mmCIF file of C-alpha atoms in Angstrom:
data_model
loop_
_atom_site.group_PDB
_atom_site.id
_atom_site.type_symbol
_atom_site.label_atom_id
_atom_site.label_comp_id
_atom_site.label_asym_id
_atom_site.label_seq_id
_atom_site.Cartn_x
_atom_site.Cartn_y
_atom_site.Cartn_z
ATOM 1 C CA MET A 111 0.012 0.069 -0.014
ATOM 2 C CA LYS A 112 2.818 2.387 0.935
ATOM 3 C CA ASP A 113 4.547 1.695 -2.412
ATOM 4 C CA ARG A 114 1.261 2.353 -4.318
ATOM 5 C CA PHE A 115 0.770 5.790 -2.702
ATOM 6 C CA SER A 116 4.429 6.640 -3.344
ATOM 7 C CA LEU A 117 3.944 5.678 -6.955
ATOM 8 C CA SER A 118 0.861 7.846 -7.154
ATOM 9 C CA PHE A 119 2.790 10.821 -5.955
ATOM 10 C CA LYS A 120 5.617 10.133 -8.436
ATOM 11 C CA ALA A 121 3.175 9.857 -11.310
ATOM 12 C CA PHE A 122 1.497 13.067 -10.282
ATOM 13 C CA TYR A 123 4.676 15.010 -10.262
ATOM 14 C CA LEU A 124 5.832 13.484 -13.521
ATOM 15 C CA ILE A 125 2.574 14.380 -15.264
ATOM 16 C CA TYR A 126 1.842 17.739 -13.682
ATOM 17 C CA LEU A 127 5.272 19.190 -14.122
ATOM 18 C CA GLY A 128 5.341 17.693 -17.540
ATOM 19 C CA ALA A 129 2.212 19.731 -18.186
ATOM 20 C CA ILE A 130 4.013 22.877 -16.816
ATOM 21 C CA GLY A 131 7.038 22.179 -18.987
ATOM 22 C CA SER A 132 4.846 21.834 -22.059
ATOM 23 C CA PHE A 133 3.324 25.217 -21.497
ATOM 24 C CA ILE A 134 5.325 27.761 -19.551
ATOM 25 C CA PRO A 135 8.441 27.733 -21.707
ATOM 26 C CA TYR A 136 6.329 28.421 -24.897
ATOM 27 C CA ILE A 137 3.545 30.627 -23.778
ATOM 28 C CA ASN A 138 5.295 33.994 -24.434
ATOM 29 C CA THR A 139 6.345 32.829 -27.885
ATOM 30 C CA TYR A 140 2.725 31.852 -28.498
ATOM 31 C CA LEU A 141 1.493 35.211 -27.352
ATOM 32 C CA GLU A 142 3.931 37.049 -29.643
ATOM 33 C CA LYS A 143 3.714 34.804 -32.793
ATOM 34 C CA ASN A 144 0.254 33.479 -32.586
ATOM 35 C CA ALA A 145 -1.746 36.075 -30.641
ATOM 36 C CA GLY A 146 0.222 38.952 -32.171
ATOM 37 C CA LEU A 147 1.001 40.687 -28.837
ATOM 38 C CA SER A 148 3.911 43.084 -28.400
ATOM 39 C CA GLY A 149 6.695 42.711 -26.103
ATOM 40 C CA SER A 150 5.212 45.434 -23.649
ATOM 41 C CA GLN A 151 1.820 43.641 -23.711
ATOM 42 C CA ILE A 152 3.390 40.347 -22.808
ATOM 43 C CA GLY A 153 5.442 42.103 -20.107
ATOM 44 C CA LEU A 154 2.206 43.643 -18.630
ATOM 45 C CA ILE A 155 0.496 40.305 -18.478
ATOM 46 C CA THR A 156 3.584 38.846 -16.725
ATOM 47 C CA ALA A 157 3.725 41.665 -14.253
ATOM 48 C CA ILE A 158 0.023 41.699 -13.420
ATOM 49 C CA SER A 159 -0.095 37.961 -13.059
ATOM 50 C CA LEU A 160 2.911 37.937 -10.737
ATOM 51 C CA VAL A 161 1.596 40.751 -8.417
ATOM 52 C CA LEU A 162 -1.815 39.123 -8.235
ATOM 53 C CA GLY A 163 -0.182 35.665 -7.832
ATOM 54 C CA VAL A 164 1.917 36.797 -4.900
ATOM 55 C CA CYS A 165 -1.189 38.291 -3.215
ATOM 56 C CA VAL A 166 -3.326 35.151 -3.745
ATOM 57 C CA ILE A 167 -0.866 32.337 -3.147
ATOM 58 C CA PRO A 168 -0.764 32.657 0.671
ATOM 59 C CA ILE A 169 -4.626 32.292 0.667
ATOM 60 C CA TRP A 170 -4.259 28.805 -0.670
ATOM 61 C CA GLY A 171 -2.030 27.823 2.215
ATOM 62 C CA VAL A 172 -4.168 29.582 4.884
ATOM 63 C CA VAL A 173 -7.310 27.872 3.668
ATOM 64 C CA GLY A 174 -5.596 24.515 3.464
ATOM 65 C CA ASP A 175 -4.243 24.819 6.991
ATOM 66 C CA LYS A 176 -7.634 25.896 8.445
ATOM 67 C CA THR A 177 -9.573 23.251 6.709
ATOM 68 C CA ARG A 178 -6.894 20.461 6.319
ATOM 69 C CA LYS A 179 -8.521 19.840 2.937
ATOM 70 C CA TYR A 180 -5.289 19.870 1.005
ATOM 71 C CA SER A 181 -6.372 17.232 -1.432
ATOM 72 C CA ALA A 182 -9.655 18.849 -2.158
ATOM 73 C CA LEU A 183 -7.872 22.227 -2.816
ATOM 74 C CA LEU A 184 -5.393 20.509 -5.095
ATOM 75 C CA LYS A 185 -8.220 19.048 -7.210
ATOM 76 C CA LEU A 186 -10.009 22.466 -7.250
ATOM 77 C CA SER A 187 -6.938 24.251 -8.495
ATOM 78 C CA ILE A 188 -6.371 21.838 -11.339
ATOM 79 C CA MET A 189 -10.085 21.830 -12.342
ATOM 80 C CA ALA A 190 -10.037 25.643 -12.341
ATOM 81 C CA ALA A 191 -6.974 25.696 -14.583
ATOM 82 C CA LEU A 192 -8.713 23.328 -16.981
ATOM 83 C CA VAL A 193 -11.699 25.582 -17.287
ATOM 84 C CA VAL A 194 -9.507 28.706 -17.767
ATOM 85 C CA LEU A 195 -7.394 26.959 -20.307
ATOM 86 C CA TYR A 196 -10.460 26.438 -22.597
ATOM 87 C CA PHE A 197 -11.326 30.152 -22.540
ATOM 88 C CA TYR A 198 -7.633 31.113 -22.913
ATOM 89 C CA TYR A 199 -7.417 29.120 -26.160
ATOM 90 C CA LYS A 200 -10.592 30.808 -27.437
ATOM 91 C CA ALA A 201 -9.502 34.336 -26.338
ATOM 92 C CA ALA A 202 -8.955 36.458 -29.374
ATOM 93 C CA VAL A 203 -8.627 40.040 -28.068
ATOM 94 C CA TYR A 204 -6.013 41.476 -25.577
ATOM 95 C CA PRO A 205 -8.290 42.204 -22.654
ATOM 96 C CA ALA A 206 -9.597 38.558 -22.760
ATOM 97 C CA ILE A 207 -6.156 37.168 -23.010
ATOM 98 C CA VAL A 208 -5.065 39.353 -19.961
ATOM 99 C CA VAL A 209 -8.118 38.067 -17.860
ATOM 100 C CA CYS A 210 -7.379 34.313 -18.867
ATOM 101 C CA ALA A 211 -3.682 34.647 -18.155
ATOM 102 C CA ILE A 212 -4.350 36.100 -14.741
ATOM 103 C CA ALA A 213 -7.030 33.510 -13.902
ATOM 104 C CA LEU A 214 -4.741 30.734 -15.074
ATOM 105 C CA GLU A 215 -1.790 31.970 -12.721
ATOM 106 C CA VAL A 216 -4.149 32.405 -9.817
ATOM 107 C CA SER A 217 -5.559 28.905 -10.181
ATOM 108 C CA ARG A 218 -2.303 26.995 -10.878
ATOM 109 C CA LEU A 219 -0.344 28.658 -8.072
ATOM 110 C CA GLY A 220 -2.376 26.605 -5.668
ATOM 111 C CA THR A 221 -1.435 23.349 -7.137
ATOM 112 C CA MET A 222 2.252 22.866 -6.221
ATOM 113 C CA PRO A 223 1.929 24.107 -2.580
ATOM 114 C CA MET A 224 -0.989 21.747 -1.979
ATOM 115 C CA ALA A 225 0.905 18.872 -3.705
ATOM 116 C CA ASP A 226 4.123 19.657 -1.792
ATOM 117 C CA THR A 227 2.132 19.684 1.499
ATOM 118 C CA LEU A 228 0.461 16.304 0.740
ATOM 119 C CA ALA A 229 3.705 14.735 -0.478
ATOM 120 C CA THR A 230 5.886 15.959 2.334
ATOM 121 C CA ASN A 231 3.272 14.991 4.978
ATOM 122 C CA TYR A 232 3.009 11.554 3.574
ATOM 123 C CA CYS A 233 6.807 11.151 3.483
ATOM 124 C CA HIS A 234 7.117 12.438 7.053
ATOM 125 C CA LYS A 235 4.493 9.820 8.245
ATOM 126 C CA THR A 236 5.814 6.822 6.317
ATOM 127 C CA GLY A 237 9.602 7.639 6.212
ATOM 128 C CA GLY A 238 9.324 8.105 2.413
ATOM 129 C CA ASN A 239 11.714 9.920 0.158
ATOM 130 C CA TYR A 240 10.281 13.239 -1.053
ATOM 131 C CA GLY A 241 13.451 13.793 -3.178
ATOM 132 C CA SER A 242 12.497 10.753 -5.404
ATOM 133 C CA ILE A 243 9.033 12.169 -5.781
ATOM 134 C CA ARG A 244 10.291 15.647 -6.681
ATOM 135 C CA GLY A 245 12.837 14.165 -9.069
ATOM 136 C CA MET A 246 10.147 12.666 -11.181
ATOM 137 C CA GLY A 247 8.797 16.140 -11.600
ATOM 138 C CA SER A 248 12.138 17.316 -13.072
ATOM 139 C CA LEU A 249 12.025 14.468 -15.469
ATOM 140 C CA GLY A 250 8.403 15.288 -16.503
ATOM 141 C CA TYR A 251 9.272 18.962 -16.970
ATOM 142 C CA MET A 252 12.137 17.995 -19.429
ATOM 143 C CA LEU A 253 10.078 15.518 -21.269
ATOM 144 C CA GLY A 254 7.054 17.729 -21.576
ATOM 145 C CA SER A 255 9.192 20.661 -22.885
ATOM 146 C CA MET A 256 10.955 18.583 -25.384
ATOM 147 C CA ALA A 257 7.815 16.939 -26.644
ATOM 148 C CA VAL A 258 5.971 20.181 -27.371
ATOM 149 C CA GLY A 259 9.065 21.595 -29.027
ATOM 150 C CA PHE A 260 9.104 18.726 -31.380
ATOM 151 C CA LEU A 261 5.348 18.735 -31.951
ATOM 152 C CA ALA A 262 5.506 22.560 -32.519
ATOM 153 C CA ASP A 263 8.042 22.119 -35.308
ATOM 154 C CA MET A 264 5.676 19.683 -37.098
ATOM 155 C CA TYR A 265 2.258 21.251 -36.478
ATOM 156 C CA GLY A 266 2.778 24.782 -35.164
ATOM 157 C CA LEU A 267 2.636 25.935 -31.655
ATOM 158 C CA ASP A 268 -0.999 26.761 -30.790
ATOM 159 C CA GLY A 269 -2.423 23.300 -31.204
ATOM 160 C CA PRO A 270 0.152 21.259 -29.263
ATOM 161 C CA LEU A 271 0.577 23.955 -26.598
ATOM 162 C CA PHE A 272 -2.938 23.867 -25.297
ATOM 163 C CA THR A 273 -3.780 20.321 -26.175
ATOM 164 C CA SER A 274 -0.796 19.028 -24.266
ATOM 165 C CA TYR A 275 -1.334 21.142 -21.315
ATOM 166 C CA ILE A 276 -5.106 20.276 -21.072
ATOM 167 C CA LEU A 277 -4.457 16.589 -21.585
ATOM 168 C CA LEU A 278 -1.691 16.264 -19.023
ATOM 169 C CA LEU A 279 -3.697 18.357 -16.430
ATOM 170 C CA GLY A 280 -6.548 15.913 -16.935
ATOM 171 C CA ILE A 281 -4.400 12.995 -16.270
ATOM 172 C CA ALA A 282 -2.851 14.715 -13.209
ATOM 173 C CA LEU A 283 -6.382 15.367 -11.912
ATOM 174 C CA PHE A 284 -7.233 11.745 -12.198
ATOM 175 C CA ILE A 285 -4.088 10.754 -10.371
ATOM 176 C CA CYS A 286 -5.062 12.974 -7.472
ATOM 177 C CA PHE A 287 -7.961 10.674 -6.701
ATOM 178 C CA THR A 288 -5.434 7.793 -6.040
ATOM 179 C CA PHE A 289 -3.763 9.710 -3.197
ATOM 180 C CA PRO A 290 -3.954 8.323 0.327
ATOM 181 C CA LYS A 291 -7.203 9.312 2.145
ATOM 182 C CA ALA A 292 -6.854 11.349 5.334
ATOM 183 C CA ASP A 293 -7.226 9.376 8.454
ATOM 184 C CA PRO A 294 -10.271 10.951 10.375
ATOM 185 C CA LYS A 295 -8.552 10.212 13.772
ATOM 186 C CA GLU A 296 -5.362 12.009 12.726
ATOM 187 C CA GLU A 297 -7.382 14.912 11.405
ATOM 188 C CA GLU A 298 -9.196 15.218 14.716
ATOM 189 C CA LYS A 299 -5.780 15.343 16.419
ATOM 190 C CA GLU A 300 -4.562 18.239 14.130
ATOM 191 C CA LYS A 301 -7.712 20.284 14.420
ATOM 192 C CA PRO A 302 -6.897 21.648 17.952
ATOM 193 C CA GLN A 303 -3.533 22.916 16.770
ATOM 194 C CA LYS A 304 -3.553 26.599 16.324
ATOM 195 C CA GLY A 305 -1.305 28.784 14.359
ATOM 196 C CA ASN A 306 -1.554 31.902 12.306
ATOM 197 C CA PHE A 307 0.150 33.971 9.558
ATOM 198 C CA LYS A 308 1.720 36.286 11.961
ATOM 199 C CA GLU A 309 3.466 33.258 13.665
ATOM 200 C CA LEU A 310 5.412 32.476 10.478
ATOM 201 C CA LEU A 311 6.461 36.147 9.898
ATOM 202 C CA THR A 312 7.945 36.161 13.450
ATOM 203 C CA ASN A 313 9.728 32.824 13.066
ATOM 204 C CA LYS A 314 13.348 33.711 12.678
ATOM 205 C CA ASN A 315 14.402 30.309 11.339
ATOM 206 C CA PHE A 316 11.653 30.403 8.702
ATOM 207 C CA ILE A 317 12.506 33.883 7.673
ATOM 208 C CA PHE A 318 16.140 32.788 7.500
ATOM 209 C CA ILE A 319 15.501 29.946 5.101
ATOM 210 C CA LEU A 320 13.349 32.250 2.856
ATOM 211 C CA VAL A 321 16.103 34.788 2.571
ATOM 212 C CA LEU A 322 18.684 32.102 1.989
ATOM 213 C CA ILE A 323 16.880 30.524 -0.899
ATOM 214 C CA MET A 324 16.275 34.056 -2.474
ATOM 215 C CA ILE A 325 20.018 34.828 -2.443
ATOM 216 C CA THR A 326 21.165 31.401 -3.643
ATOM 217 C CA GLN A 327 19.095 29.188 -6.004
ATOM 218 C CA ILE A 328 16.721 32.034 -7.116
ATOM 219 C CA VAL A 329 19.668 34.202 -8.016
ATOM 220 C CA VAL A 330 21.038 31.239 -10.124
ATOM 221 C CA ASP A 331 17.708 30.678 -11.749
ATOM 222 C CA SER A 332 17.135 34.337 -12.472
ATOM 223 C CA SER A 333 20.576 34.804 -14.106
ATOM 224 C CA GLY A 334 20.075 31.380 -15.795
ATOM 225 C CA ALA A 335 17.168 33.028 -17.740
ATOM 226 C CA TYR A 336 19.771 34.760 -19.819
ATOM 227 C CA ALA A 337 21.816 31.628 -20.439
ATOM 228 C CA GLY A 338 20.405 31.266 -23.894
ATOM 229 C CA ASN A 339 21.284 34.887 -24.653
ATOM 230 C CA HIS A 340 24.719 34.294 -23.382
ATOM 231 C CA LEU A 341 25.322 31.177 -25.278
ATOM 232 C CA ILE A 342 23.851 32.454 -28.659
ATOM 233 C CA SER A 343 24.419 36.216 -28.695
ATOM 234 C CA THR A 344 27.581 36.707 -26.548
ATOM 235 C CA LEU A 345 29.400 33.353 -27.072
ATOM 236 C CA LYS A 346 28.125 33.016 -30.788
ATOM 237 C CA GLY A 347 27.244 29.262 -30.044
ATOM 238 C CA ASP A 348 24.832 27.008 -31.898
ATOM 239 C CA ASN A 349 21.076 26.926 -31.081
ATOM 240 C CA SER A 350 21.585 23.225 -30.198
ATOM 241 C CA LEU A 351 23.575 24.286 -27.177
ATOM 242 C CA ILE A 352 20.348 25.369 -25.495
ATOM 243 C CA SER A 353 18.990 21.920 -25.801
ATOM 244 C CA TRP A 354 22.314 20.502 -24.451
ATOM 245 C CA LEU A 355 22.160 22.951 -21.506
ATOM 246 C CA THR A 356 18.742 21.752 -20.581
ATOM 247 C CA PHE A 357 19.756 18.049 -20.838
ATOM 248 C CA VAL A 358 22.893 18.660 -18.723
ATOM 249 C CA GLN A 359 20.884 20.491 -16.009
ATOM 250 C CA VAL A 360 17.789 18.415 -15.847
ATOM 251 C CA LEU A 361 19.026 14.796 -16.164
ATOM 252 C CA PRO A 362 21.546 15.109 -13.254
ATOM 253 C CA GLU A 363 18.771 16.959 -11.280
ATOM 254 C CA PHE A 364 16.469 14.016 -11.746
ATOM 255 C CA LEU A 365 19.013 11.525 -10.641
ATOM 256 C CA PHE A 366 20.331 13.589 -7.745
ATOM 257 C CA LEU A 367 16.902 14.339 -6.210
ATOM 258 C CA MET A 368 16.401 10.712 -5.919
ATOM 259 C CA VAL A 369 19.070 10.471 -3.238
ATOM 260 C CA ALA A 370 19.067 14.082 -1.955
ATOM 261 C CA SER A 371 17.144 13.281 1.173
ATOM 262 C CA GLN A 372 19.659 10.605 2.289
ATOM 263 C CA ILE A 373 22.602 12.866 1.523
ATOM 264 C CA ILE A 374 21.117 15.790 3.341
ATOM 265 C CA LYS A 375 20.451 13.550 6.441
ATOM 266 C CA ARG A 376 24.005 12.270 6.263
ATOM 267 C CA LEU A 377 25.791 15.598 5.980
ATOM 268 C CA GLY A 378 23.380 17.845 7.855
ATOM 269 C CA TYR A 379 21.829 21.061 6.593
ATOM 270 C CA LYS A 380 24.787 23.233 7.305
ATOM 271 C CA LYS A 381 27.352 21.197 5.438
ATOM 272 C CA PHE A 382 25.091 20.472 2.541
ATOM 273 C CA PHE A 383 24.105 24.051 1.985
ATOM 274 C CA THR A 384 27.770 25.026 2.274
ATOM 275 C CA ILE A 385 28.927 22.586 -0.354
ATOM 276 C CA ALA A 386 26.021 23.528 -2.610
ATOM 277 C CA THR A 387 26.358 27.158 -2.390
ATOM 278 C CA ALA A 388 30.148 26.988 -2.895
ATOM 279 C CA LEU A 389 29.556 25.146 -6.151
ATOM 280 C CA MET A 390 26.857 27.640 -7.142
ATOM 281 C CA ALA A 391 29.483 30.382 -6.629
ATOM 282 C CA ILE A 392 32.114 28.602 -8.653
ATOM 283 C CA ARG A 393 29.582 27.920 -11.460
ATOM 284 C CA LEU A 394 28.756 31.600 -11.732
ATOM 285 C CA PHE A 395 32.396 32.865 -11.688
ATOM 286 C CA VAL A 396 33.043 30.253 -14.491
ATOM 287 C CA TYR A 397 30.122 31.868 -16.414
ATOM 288 C CA ALA A 398 31.411 35.397 -15.798
ATOM 289 C CA PHE A 399 35.035 34.825 -16.673
ATOM 290 C CA ILE A 400 35.507 31.895 -19.131
ATOM 291 C CA PRO A 401 34.165 32.821 -22.665
ATOM 292 C CA ASN A 402 33.712 29.191 -23.807
ATOM 293 C CA SER A 403 30.219 27.818 -24.556
ATOM 294 C CA TYR A 404 31.143 24.142 -23.769
ATOM 295 C CA VAL A 405 32.651 25.022 -20.404
ATOM 296 C CA PHE A 406 29.444 26.976 -19.791
ATOM 297 C CA VAL A 407 27.302 23.923 -20.469
ATOM 298 C CA LEU A 408 29.602 21.520 -18.721
ATOM 299 C CA ILE A 409 29.785 23.387 -15.316
ATOM 300 C CA SER A 410 26.039 23.562 -15.365
ATOM 301 C CA ILE A 411 25.857 20.049 -14.248
ATOM 302 C CA VAL A 412 25.993 21.240 -10.546
ATOM 303 C CA HIS A 413 22.598 22.875 -11.124
ATOM 304 C CA CYS A 414 21.149 19.789 -9.346
ATOM 305 C CA LEU A 415 22.545 20.863 -5.913
ATOM 306 C CA GLY A 416 20.800 24.250 -6.035
ATOM 307 C CA VAL A 417 17.534 22.609 -6.891
ATOM 308 C CA ALA A 418 17.970 20.209 -4.011
ATOM 309 C CA CYS A 419 18.461 23.214 -1.652
ATOM 310 C CA SER A 420 15.291 25.080 -2.814
ATOM 311 C CA THR A 421 13.129 21.968 -2.666
ATOM 312 C CA VAL A 422 14.125 18.993 -0.619
ATOM 313 C CA ALA A 423 16.380 20.791 1.898
ATOM 314 C CA SER A 424 14.249 23.814 2.367
ATOM 315 C CA LEU A 425 11.031 21.952 2.751
ATOM 316 C CA ALA A 426 12.585 19.539 5.287
ATOM 317 C CA TYR A 427 14.060 22.354 7.248
ATOM 318 C CA ILE A 428 10.733 24.331 7.211
ATOM 319 C CA ARG A 429 8.915 21.252 8.511
ATOM 320 C CA GLU A 430 11.260 21.108 11.486
ATOM 321 C CA VAL A 431 11.135 24.767 12.399
ATOM 322 C CA VAL A 432 7.384 25.772 11.985
ATOM 323 C CA ASN A 433 4.204 24.794 13.662
ATOM 324 C CA PRO A 434 2.705 21.881 11.767
ATOM 325 C CA ALA A 435 -0.551 23.774 11.899
ATOM 326 C CA VAL A 436 0.745 26.382 9.486
ATOM 327 C CA PHE A 437 2.980 24.157 7.315
ATOM 328 C CA GLY A 438 0.792 24.574 4.221
ATOM 329 C CA THR A 439 0.829 28.356 4.680
ATOM 330 C CA ALA A 440 4.624 28.222 5.096
ATOM 331 C CA ILE A 441 5.046 26.351 1.674
ATOM 332 C CA THR A 442 2.871 28.903 -0.107
ATOM 333 C CA LEU A 443 4.929 31.793 1.505
ATOM 334 C CA LEU A 444 8.103 30.134 0.290
ATOM 335 C CA ASN A 445 6.657 30.071 -3.280
ATOM 336 C CA ALA A 446 5.485 33.684 -2.943
ATOM 337 C CA ALA A 447 8.941 34.839 -1.708
ATOM 338 C CA MET A 448 10.628 32.973 -4.628
ATOM 339 C CA SER A 449 8.216 34.718 -7.090
ATOM 340 C CA ILE A 450 8.970 38.176 -5.579
ATOM 341 C CA ALA A 451 12.737 37.452 -5.780
ATOM 342 C CA LYS A 452 12.576 36.416 -9.357
ATOM 343 C CA ALA A 453 10.527 39.564 -10.260
ATOM 344 C CA ILE A 454 13.108 41.726 -8.626
ATOM 345 C CA TYR A 455 16.095 39.941 -10.121
ATOM 346 C CA GLY A 456 14.448 39.860 -13.488
ATOM 347 C CA TYR A 457 13.984 43.565 -13.674
ATOM 348 C CA ILE A 458 17.662 44.196 -12.358
ATOM 349 C CA PHE A 459 19.207 41.609 -14.630
ATOM 350 C CA GLY A 460 17.325 42.862 -17.663
ATOM 351 C CA SER A 461 18.704 46.385 -17.217
ATOM 352 C CA ILE A 462 22.224 44.948 -16.577
ATOM 353 C CA TYR A 463 21.969 42.928 -19.733
ATOM 354 C CA GLN A 464 20.908 45.792 -21.783
ATOM 355 C CA TYR A 465 23.639 48.160 -20.595
ATOM 356 C CA PHE A 466 26.530 45.919 -19.559
ATOM 357 C CA GLY A 467 25.987 42.515 -21.131
ATOM 358 C CA SER A 468 25.496 38.959 -19.847
ATOM 359 C CA TYR A 469 29.022 38.618 -18.273
ATOM 360 C CA LYS A 470 28.101 41.174 -15.670
ATOM 361 C CA ILE A 471 24.869 39.359 -14.786
ATOM 362 C CA PHE A 472 26.757 36.327 -13.749
ATOM 363 C CA LEU A 473 29.495 38.279 -11.936
ATOM 364 C CA ILE A 474 26.988 40.130 -9.773
ATOM 365 C CA SER A 475 25.024 36.866 -9.138
ATOM 366 C CA ALA A 476 28.299 35.212 -8.097
ATOM 367 C CA ILE A 477 28.914 38.030 -5.611
ATOM 368 C CA ILE A 478 25.548 37.633 -4.133
ATOM 369 C CA VAL A 479 25.977 33.901 -3.726
ATOM 370 C CA VAL A 480 29.418 34.377 -2.045
ATOM 371 C CA ILE A 481 27.573 36.731 0.493
ATOM 372 C CA ALA A 482 25.086 33.818 1.041
ATOM 373 C CA LEU A 483 28.013 31.431 1.553
ATOM 374 C CA VAL A 484 29.519 33.585 4.281
ATOM 375 C CA ILE A 485 26.109 33.797 5.922
ATOM 376 C CA ILE A 486 25.740 29.967 5.836
ATOM 377 C CA VAL A 487 29.334 29.416 7.267
ATOM 378 C CA THR A 488 28.740 31.846 10.127
ATOM 379 C CA THR A 489 25.082 31.179 11.131
ATOM 380 C CA LYS A 490 23.979 28.987 14.002
ATOM 381 C CA ARG A 491 20.535 28.461 12.492
ATOM 382 C CA PHE A 492 21.528 25.054 11.205
ATOM 383 C CA ASP A 493 23.383 23.932 14.401
ATOM 384 C CA ASN A 494 20.274 21.986 15.629
#
């Protein structure tokens, strides 16, 4: 029975993040090429969706923690996304596209926090490996992205984009019904627990891990958004290098997440974060100072360590330092904090790229990560 439920979670992450990978990397291209939107119009959609998303995402966590109905909220968020996608595909004018894009963002932002809460709770109770579950998501993202790219070359983007997303979301919704049912006795025990939003904001350990993730892996991810520009425009590499970069990052990520939990337990949080952050800094300095596209791709293999920090390690640490009654809210706040950081870095790095070039993006990112490394080495937050 335990193995069956673990398989259900793995299948869900594989299919759901496959759906995300089939849609998110291509939606801006669709809006530009198929819907005929300008760069500023697309930027406005992104900005509004992000702002509203950051405001709405904690609500998913608060409602989940108050009702303990994480599974029902997960299904609701997927069903809402399916409905919105139908209208998104039919939308032909800019205001309708804006409304659909915002509605889709608001609905889908509830999915991963609810899924992570269910998966981590299950692993905590059964001694399961969340890293192996999350690793299937990385594999799904890569396969979904590659599949839609291949189909788009054959049939155009609009058909495969929405069809793949809707189909995979439908399968993910079906898989949700195979998750373990909540034990009424355990639910009754959890109800008396009290916690609130303010409690999280005054939890120094929780705020510490939020800030740490924002100045480590989120910096790497945000600067990595310009990896394609750097490889093609700055280093004059071939377009195929972008595919190789994705492969080099995602395949080791999938494999490493399978064993990340065991490695973190063996090393401890402080040692693991120290090693991972040091390698992040080395990677960024290589990006900044070595003008070779093949070295750029090769050093990106350490990407898996950063992903483990922002997923497996951070969720395990948060579970240990926050009240279980607000764990769902904590996960949604983590997602909100990462979204805010990505928005800030995205704006800053965009200006740096325009005026100073991609090398400076990676240099500044490396300096930020070095600061994070100093904080990790000197902190006592991980001592217990």
